[in-house]
Coordinates of C-alpha atoms in Angstrom, one line a residue:
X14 CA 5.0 18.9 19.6
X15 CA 8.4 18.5 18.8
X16 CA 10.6 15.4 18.6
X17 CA 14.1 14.2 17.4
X18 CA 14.2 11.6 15.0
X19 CA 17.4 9.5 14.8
X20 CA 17.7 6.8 12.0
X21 CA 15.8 8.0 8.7
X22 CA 15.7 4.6 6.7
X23 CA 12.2 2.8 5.2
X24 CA 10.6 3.3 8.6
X25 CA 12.3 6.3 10.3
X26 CA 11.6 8.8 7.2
X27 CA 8.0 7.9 6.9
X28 CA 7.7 8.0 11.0
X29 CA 9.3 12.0 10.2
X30 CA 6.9 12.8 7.0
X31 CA 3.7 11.8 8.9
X32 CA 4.7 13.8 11.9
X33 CA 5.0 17.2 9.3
X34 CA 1.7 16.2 7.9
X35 CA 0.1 16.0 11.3
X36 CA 1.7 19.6 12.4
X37 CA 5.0 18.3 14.8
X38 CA 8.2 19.5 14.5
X39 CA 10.7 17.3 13.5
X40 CA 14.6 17.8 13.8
X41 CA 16.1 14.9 11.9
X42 CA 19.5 12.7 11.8
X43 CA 20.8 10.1 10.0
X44 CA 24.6 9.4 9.2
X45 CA 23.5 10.2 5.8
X46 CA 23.3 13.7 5.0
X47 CA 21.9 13.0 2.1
X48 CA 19.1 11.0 3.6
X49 CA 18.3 13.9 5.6
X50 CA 18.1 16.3 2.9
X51 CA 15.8 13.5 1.2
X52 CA 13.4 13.2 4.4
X53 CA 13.3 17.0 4.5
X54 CA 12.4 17.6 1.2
X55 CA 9.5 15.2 1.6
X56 CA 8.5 16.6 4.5
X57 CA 6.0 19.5 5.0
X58 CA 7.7 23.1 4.4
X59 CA 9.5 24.7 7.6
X60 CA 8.2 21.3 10.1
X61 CA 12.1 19.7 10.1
X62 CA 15.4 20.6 10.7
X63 CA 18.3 18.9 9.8
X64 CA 20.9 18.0 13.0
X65 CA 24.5 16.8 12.5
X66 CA 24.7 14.4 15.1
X67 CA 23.1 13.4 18.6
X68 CA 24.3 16.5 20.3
X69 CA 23.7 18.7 17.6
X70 CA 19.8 17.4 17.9
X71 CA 19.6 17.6 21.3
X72 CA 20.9 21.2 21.3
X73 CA 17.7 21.9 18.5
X74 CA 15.4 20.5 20.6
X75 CA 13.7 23.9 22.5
X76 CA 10.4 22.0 24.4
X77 CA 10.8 22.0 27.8
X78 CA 11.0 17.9 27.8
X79 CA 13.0 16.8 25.1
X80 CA 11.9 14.1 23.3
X81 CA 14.4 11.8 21.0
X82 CA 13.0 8.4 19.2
X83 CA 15.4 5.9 17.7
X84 CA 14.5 4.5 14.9
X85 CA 17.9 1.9 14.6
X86 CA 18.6 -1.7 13.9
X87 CA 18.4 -3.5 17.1
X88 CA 21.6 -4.0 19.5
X89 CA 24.6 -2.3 19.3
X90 CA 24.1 0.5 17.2
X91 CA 20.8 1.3 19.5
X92 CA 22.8 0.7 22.6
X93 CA 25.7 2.9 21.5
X94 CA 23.0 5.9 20.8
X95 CA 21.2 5.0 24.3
X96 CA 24.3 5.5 26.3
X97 CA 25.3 8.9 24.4
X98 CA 22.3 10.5 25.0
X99 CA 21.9 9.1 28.4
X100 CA 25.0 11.8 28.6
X101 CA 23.1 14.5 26.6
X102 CA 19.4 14.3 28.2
X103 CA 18.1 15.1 31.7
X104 CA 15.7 15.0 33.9
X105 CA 11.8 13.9 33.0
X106 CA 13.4 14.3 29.2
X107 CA 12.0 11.1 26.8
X108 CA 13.7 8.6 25.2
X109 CA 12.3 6.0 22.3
X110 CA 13.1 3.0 20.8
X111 CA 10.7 2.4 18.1
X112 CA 12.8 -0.1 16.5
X113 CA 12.8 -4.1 17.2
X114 CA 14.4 -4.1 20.1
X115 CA 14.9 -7.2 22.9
X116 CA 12.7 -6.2 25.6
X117 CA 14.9 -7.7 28.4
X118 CA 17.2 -4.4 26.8
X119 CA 14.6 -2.3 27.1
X120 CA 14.1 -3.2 31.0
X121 CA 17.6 -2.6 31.3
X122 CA 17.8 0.3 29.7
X123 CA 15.0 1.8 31.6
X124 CA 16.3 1.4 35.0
X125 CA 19.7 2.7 33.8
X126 CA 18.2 6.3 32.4
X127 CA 15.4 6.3 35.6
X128 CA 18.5 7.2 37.4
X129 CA 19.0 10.4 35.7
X130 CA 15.6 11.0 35.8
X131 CA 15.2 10.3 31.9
X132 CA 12.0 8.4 30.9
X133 CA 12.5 6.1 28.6
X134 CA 9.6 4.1 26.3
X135 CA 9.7 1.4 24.1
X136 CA 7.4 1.3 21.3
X137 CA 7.1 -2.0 18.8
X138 CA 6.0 -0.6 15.6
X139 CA 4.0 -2.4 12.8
X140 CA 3.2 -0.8 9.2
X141 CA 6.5 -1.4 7.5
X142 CA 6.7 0.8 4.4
X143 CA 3.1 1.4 4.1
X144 CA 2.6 2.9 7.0
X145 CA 3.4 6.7 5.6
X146 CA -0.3 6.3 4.3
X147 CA -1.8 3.5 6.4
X148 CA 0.0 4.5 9.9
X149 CA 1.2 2.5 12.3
X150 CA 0.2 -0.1 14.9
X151 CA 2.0 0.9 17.7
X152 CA 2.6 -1.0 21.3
X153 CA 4.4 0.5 24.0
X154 CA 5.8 0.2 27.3
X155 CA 7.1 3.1 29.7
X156 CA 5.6 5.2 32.9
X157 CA 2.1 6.7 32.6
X158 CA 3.8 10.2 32.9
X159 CA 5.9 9.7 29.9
X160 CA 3.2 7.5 27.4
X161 CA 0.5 10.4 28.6
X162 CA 3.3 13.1 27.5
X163 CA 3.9 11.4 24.0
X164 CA -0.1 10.6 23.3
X165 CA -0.3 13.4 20.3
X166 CA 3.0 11.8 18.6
X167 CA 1.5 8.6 18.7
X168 CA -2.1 9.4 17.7
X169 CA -0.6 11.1 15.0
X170 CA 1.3 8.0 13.9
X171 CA -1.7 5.5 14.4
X172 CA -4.0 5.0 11.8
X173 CA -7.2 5.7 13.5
X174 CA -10.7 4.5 13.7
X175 CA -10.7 3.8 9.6
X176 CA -13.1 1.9 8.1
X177 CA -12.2 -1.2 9.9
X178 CA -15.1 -2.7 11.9
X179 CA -15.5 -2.1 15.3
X180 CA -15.8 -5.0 18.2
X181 CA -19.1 -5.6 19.6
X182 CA -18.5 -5.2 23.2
X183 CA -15.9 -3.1 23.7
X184 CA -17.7 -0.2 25.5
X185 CA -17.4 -2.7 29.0
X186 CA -15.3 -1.1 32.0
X187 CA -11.6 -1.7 31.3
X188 CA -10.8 -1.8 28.0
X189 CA -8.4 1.0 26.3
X190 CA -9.6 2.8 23.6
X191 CA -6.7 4.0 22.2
X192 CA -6.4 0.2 20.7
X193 CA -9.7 0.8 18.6
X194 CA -7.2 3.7 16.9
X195 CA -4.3 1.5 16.8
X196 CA -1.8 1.8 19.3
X197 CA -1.9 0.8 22.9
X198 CA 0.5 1.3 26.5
X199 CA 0.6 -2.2 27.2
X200 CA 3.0 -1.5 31.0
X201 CA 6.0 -0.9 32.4
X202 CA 9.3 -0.8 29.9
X203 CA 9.4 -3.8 27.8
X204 CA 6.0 -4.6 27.2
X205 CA 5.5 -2.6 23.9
X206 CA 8.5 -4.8 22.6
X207 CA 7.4 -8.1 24.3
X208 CA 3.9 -7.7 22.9
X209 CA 5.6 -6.6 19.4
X210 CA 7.9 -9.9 19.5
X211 CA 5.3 -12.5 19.8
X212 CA 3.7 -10.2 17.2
X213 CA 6.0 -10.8 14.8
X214 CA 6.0 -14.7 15.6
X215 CA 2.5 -14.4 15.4
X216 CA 3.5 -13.1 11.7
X217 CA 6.1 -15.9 10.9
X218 CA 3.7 -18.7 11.5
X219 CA 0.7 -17.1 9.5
X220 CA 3.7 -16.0 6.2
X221 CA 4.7 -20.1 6.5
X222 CA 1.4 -21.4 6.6
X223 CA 0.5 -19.2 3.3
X224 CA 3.5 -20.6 1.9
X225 CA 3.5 -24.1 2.4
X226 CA -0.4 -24.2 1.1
X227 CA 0.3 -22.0 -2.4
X228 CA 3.6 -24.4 -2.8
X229 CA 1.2 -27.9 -2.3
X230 CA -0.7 -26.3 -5.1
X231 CA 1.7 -25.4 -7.2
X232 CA 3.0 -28.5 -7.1
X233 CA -0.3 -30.3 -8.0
X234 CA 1.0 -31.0 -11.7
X235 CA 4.0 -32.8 -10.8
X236 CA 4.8 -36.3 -12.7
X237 CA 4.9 -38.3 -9.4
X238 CA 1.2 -37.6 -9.1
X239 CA -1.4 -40.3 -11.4
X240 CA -2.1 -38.3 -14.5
X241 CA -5.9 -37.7 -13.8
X242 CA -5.2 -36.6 -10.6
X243 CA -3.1 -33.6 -12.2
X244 CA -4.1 -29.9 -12.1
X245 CA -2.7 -26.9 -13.5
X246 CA -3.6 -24.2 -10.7
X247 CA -3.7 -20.6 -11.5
X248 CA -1.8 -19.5 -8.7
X249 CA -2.5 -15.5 -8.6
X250 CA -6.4 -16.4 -9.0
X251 CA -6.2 -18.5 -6.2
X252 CA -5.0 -15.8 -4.2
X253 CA -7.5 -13.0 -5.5
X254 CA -10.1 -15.1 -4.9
X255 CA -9.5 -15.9 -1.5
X256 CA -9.2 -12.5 -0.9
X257 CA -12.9 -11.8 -1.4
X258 CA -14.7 -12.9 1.3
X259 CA -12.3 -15.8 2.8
X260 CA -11.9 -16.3 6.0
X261 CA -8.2 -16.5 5.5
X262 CA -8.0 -12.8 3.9
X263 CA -5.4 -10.5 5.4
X264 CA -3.1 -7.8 4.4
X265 CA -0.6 -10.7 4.1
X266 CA -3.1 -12.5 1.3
X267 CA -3.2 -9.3 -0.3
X268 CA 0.1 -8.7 -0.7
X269 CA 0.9 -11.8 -1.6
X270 CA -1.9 -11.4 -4.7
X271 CA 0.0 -8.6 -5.8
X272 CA 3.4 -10.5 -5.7
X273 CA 2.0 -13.2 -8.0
X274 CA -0.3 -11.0 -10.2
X275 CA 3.2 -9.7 -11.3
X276 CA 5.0 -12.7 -11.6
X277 CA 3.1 -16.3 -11.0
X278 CA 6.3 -17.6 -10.8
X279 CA 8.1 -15.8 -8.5
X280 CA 11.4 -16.2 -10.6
X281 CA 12.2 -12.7 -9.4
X282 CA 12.7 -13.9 -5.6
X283 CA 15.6 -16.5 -4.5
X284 CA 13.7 -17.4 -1.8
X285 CA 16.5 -16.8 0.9
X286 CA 14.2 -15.7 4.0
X287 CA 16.1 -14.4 6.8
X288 CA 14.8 -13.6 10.4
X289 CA 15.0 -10.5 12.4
X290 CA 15.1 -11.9 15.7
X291 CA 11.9 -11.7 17.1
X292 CA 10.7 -15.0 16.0
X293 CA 13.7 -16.9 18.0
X294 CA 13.2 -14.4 21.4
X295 CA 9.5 -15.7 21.0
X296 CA 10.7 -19.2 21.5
X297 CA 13.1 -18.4 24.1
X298 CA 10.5 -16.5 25.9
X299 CA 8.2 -19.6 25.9
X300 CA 11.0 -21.5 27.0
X301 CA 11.0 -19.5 29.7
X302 CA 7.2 -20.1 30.2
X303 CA 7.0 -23.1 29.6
X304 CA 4.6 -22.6 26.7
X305 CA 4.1 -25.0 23.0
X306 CA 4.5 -22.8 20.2
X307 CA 5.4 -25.4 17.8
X308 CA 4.1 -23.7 14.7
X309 CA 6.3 -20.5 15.2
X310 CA 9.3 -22.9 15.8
X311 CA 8.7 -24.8 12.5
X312 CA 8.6 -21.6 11.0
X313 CA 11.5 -20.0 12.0
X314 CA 13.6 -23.6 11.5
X315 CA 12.0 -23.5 7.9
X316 CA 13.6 -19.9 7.1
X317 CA 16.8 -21.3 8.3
X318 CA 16.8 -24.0 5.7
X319 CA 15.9 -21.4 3.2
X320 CA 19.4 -20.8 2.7
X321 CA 20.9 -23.5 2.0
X322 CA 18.2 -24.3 -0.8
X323 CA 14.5 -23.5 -1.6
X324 CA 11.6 -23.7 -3.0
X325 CA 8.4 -21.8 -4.4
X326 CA 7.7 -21.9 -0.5
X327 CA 10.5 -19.6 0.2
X328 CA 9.6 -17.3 -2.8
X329 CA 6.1 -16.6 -1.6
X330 CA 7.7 -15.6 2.1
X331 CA 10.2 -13.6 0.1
X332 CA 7.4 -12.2 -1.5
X333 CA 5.1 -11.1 1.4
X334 CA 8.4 -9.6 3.2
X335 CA 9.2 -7.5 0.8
X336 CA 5.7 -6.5 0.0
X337 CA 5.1 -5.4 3.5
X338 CA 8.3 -4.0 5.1
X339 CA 10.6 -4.0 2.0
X340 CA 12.9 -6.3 3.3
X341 CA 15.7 -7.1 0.6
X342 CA 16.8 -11.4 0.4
X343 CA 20.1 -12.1 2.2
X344 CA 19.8 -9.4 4.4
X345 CA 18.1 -8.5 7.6
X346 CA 17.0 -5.5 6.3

């Protein structure tokens, strides 16, 4: 198939590379040229071209549905490319947002482009910088017709079967298979980045309770404690060894291993966590509902006292951030 990229950063290039690798056709833009040039080079021979803007895609775009997916920070620079291209694209013609959008946007948005007959989907997309190789864990929201239309982009992005166990009992009536390869249509507009949100909530609670545990270890030698009740803890021992076999073990645990093989300390991390914005629409959504999520809100407050001074804690979630999505301290990025 063929499908317009817009946004080539850590995700959006990768997103472009794995589509070459998998046989689409991918006409890229980023305000960089440079970046594009980049991308294109990595991508397989004669499967990209580059555009010079959001016209200039649309124009290099030759499938009878066009298909455009935005890979942008969330808010205005997404809704600034949405409304151009709700000028540029028509009828049954697909529009993406695999970024981190608010999915009360998404709605919006949808009902907006339904009246000019464009489709549009929103896909929350998991696999940070890894995913090149891994692939990514995709949920989305948008009409059958579209999501159908879009299956072999999305195949191509998911990581597949693997060697990941499968779920006794999954063959009953009912249940998707596409999730057993990684992505899933979860509904109607929205969904993919409501499911996505809580997600990443999901995430922040699982990165602080890590943190806080490897920081009450570390902290196992201080001079407030009775002297026989001192012990000097190898931290990235700790880690490795929970990794074999624990039933804490995750991608998070591994990466934080690696972060601390290189440096027990952490010295090389500030510790100054930011937050993307789907932890606090996670709380305000169970506001809404009127559901607890006390451990998500602790975590988020926690990253808010990060920067105004931290400790070991905030290294280790500095740590697994960058590890899994590259994130850089002080920034949202």
């Amino acid at each position: 198939m063929q499908i317009g990229i817009v946004g080539l950063g850590k995700m959006g290039g990768n997103i472009s590379v794995r589509l070459t690798r998998h046989g689409h056709d991918v006409v890229l833009f980023d305000r960089d040229p440079e970046v594009v040039s980049k991308v294109g080079a990595r991508a397989e021979a004669g499967k990209t071209k580059p555009a010079t803007g959001l016209k200039d895609m649309v124009g290099k775009l030759t499938a009878d549905r066009k298909i455009i997916w935005l890979m942008l920070p969330a808010g205005e620079v997404t809704e600034a490319a949405v409304k151009e291209l709700d000028g540029l694209l028509g009828r049954n013609d697909i529009l993406i947002d695999g970024g981190n959008s608010f999915y009360k946007d998404d709605i919006r948005r949808a009902a907006e482009l339904a009246k000019k007959g464009i489709h549009y989907v929103d896909v929350g997309t998991s696999g940070g910088v890894w995913g090149l190789e891994r692939g990514y864990c995709m949920m989305y929201g948008g009409t059958k017709d579209a999501t159908d239309h879009i299956d072999p982009i999305l195949r191509a992005l998911a990581p597949g079967l693997g060697d990941v166990p499968r779920t006794p009992g999954r063959d009953k009536p009912g249940m998707d298979p596409r999730a057993e390869l990684g992505y899933l249509h979860c509904g109607p507009a929205g969904s993919g980045h409501f499911v996505k949100m809580v997600h990443n909530g999901i995430e922040y609670g699982i990165m602080q309770a890590f943190a806080e545990g490897f920081d009450v270890m570390k902290s196992k030698n201080s001079t407030a404690l009775p002297e026989d009740q001192r012990f000097e803890l190898n931290m990235p021992d700790i880690a490795e060894v929970w990794r074999r076999g624990s039933v804490v073990s995750s991608w998070l645990l591994d990466l934080s291993a690696q972060a601390l093989a290189n440096n027990p300390d952490l010295s090389n991390y500030k510790g100054d966590v930011a937050d993307s914005g789907e932890g606090r629409w996670t709380i305000e959504a169970a506001i809404e509902e009127a559901v607890p999520v006390p451990v998500i809100t602790a975590s988020l407050f926690t990253r808010f006292r990060s920067r105004t001074g931290n400790n070991y804690a905030e290294k280790m979630l500095s740590a697994m951030r960058f590890g899994f999505g590259g994130h850089i301290e002080g920034t949202n990025n």
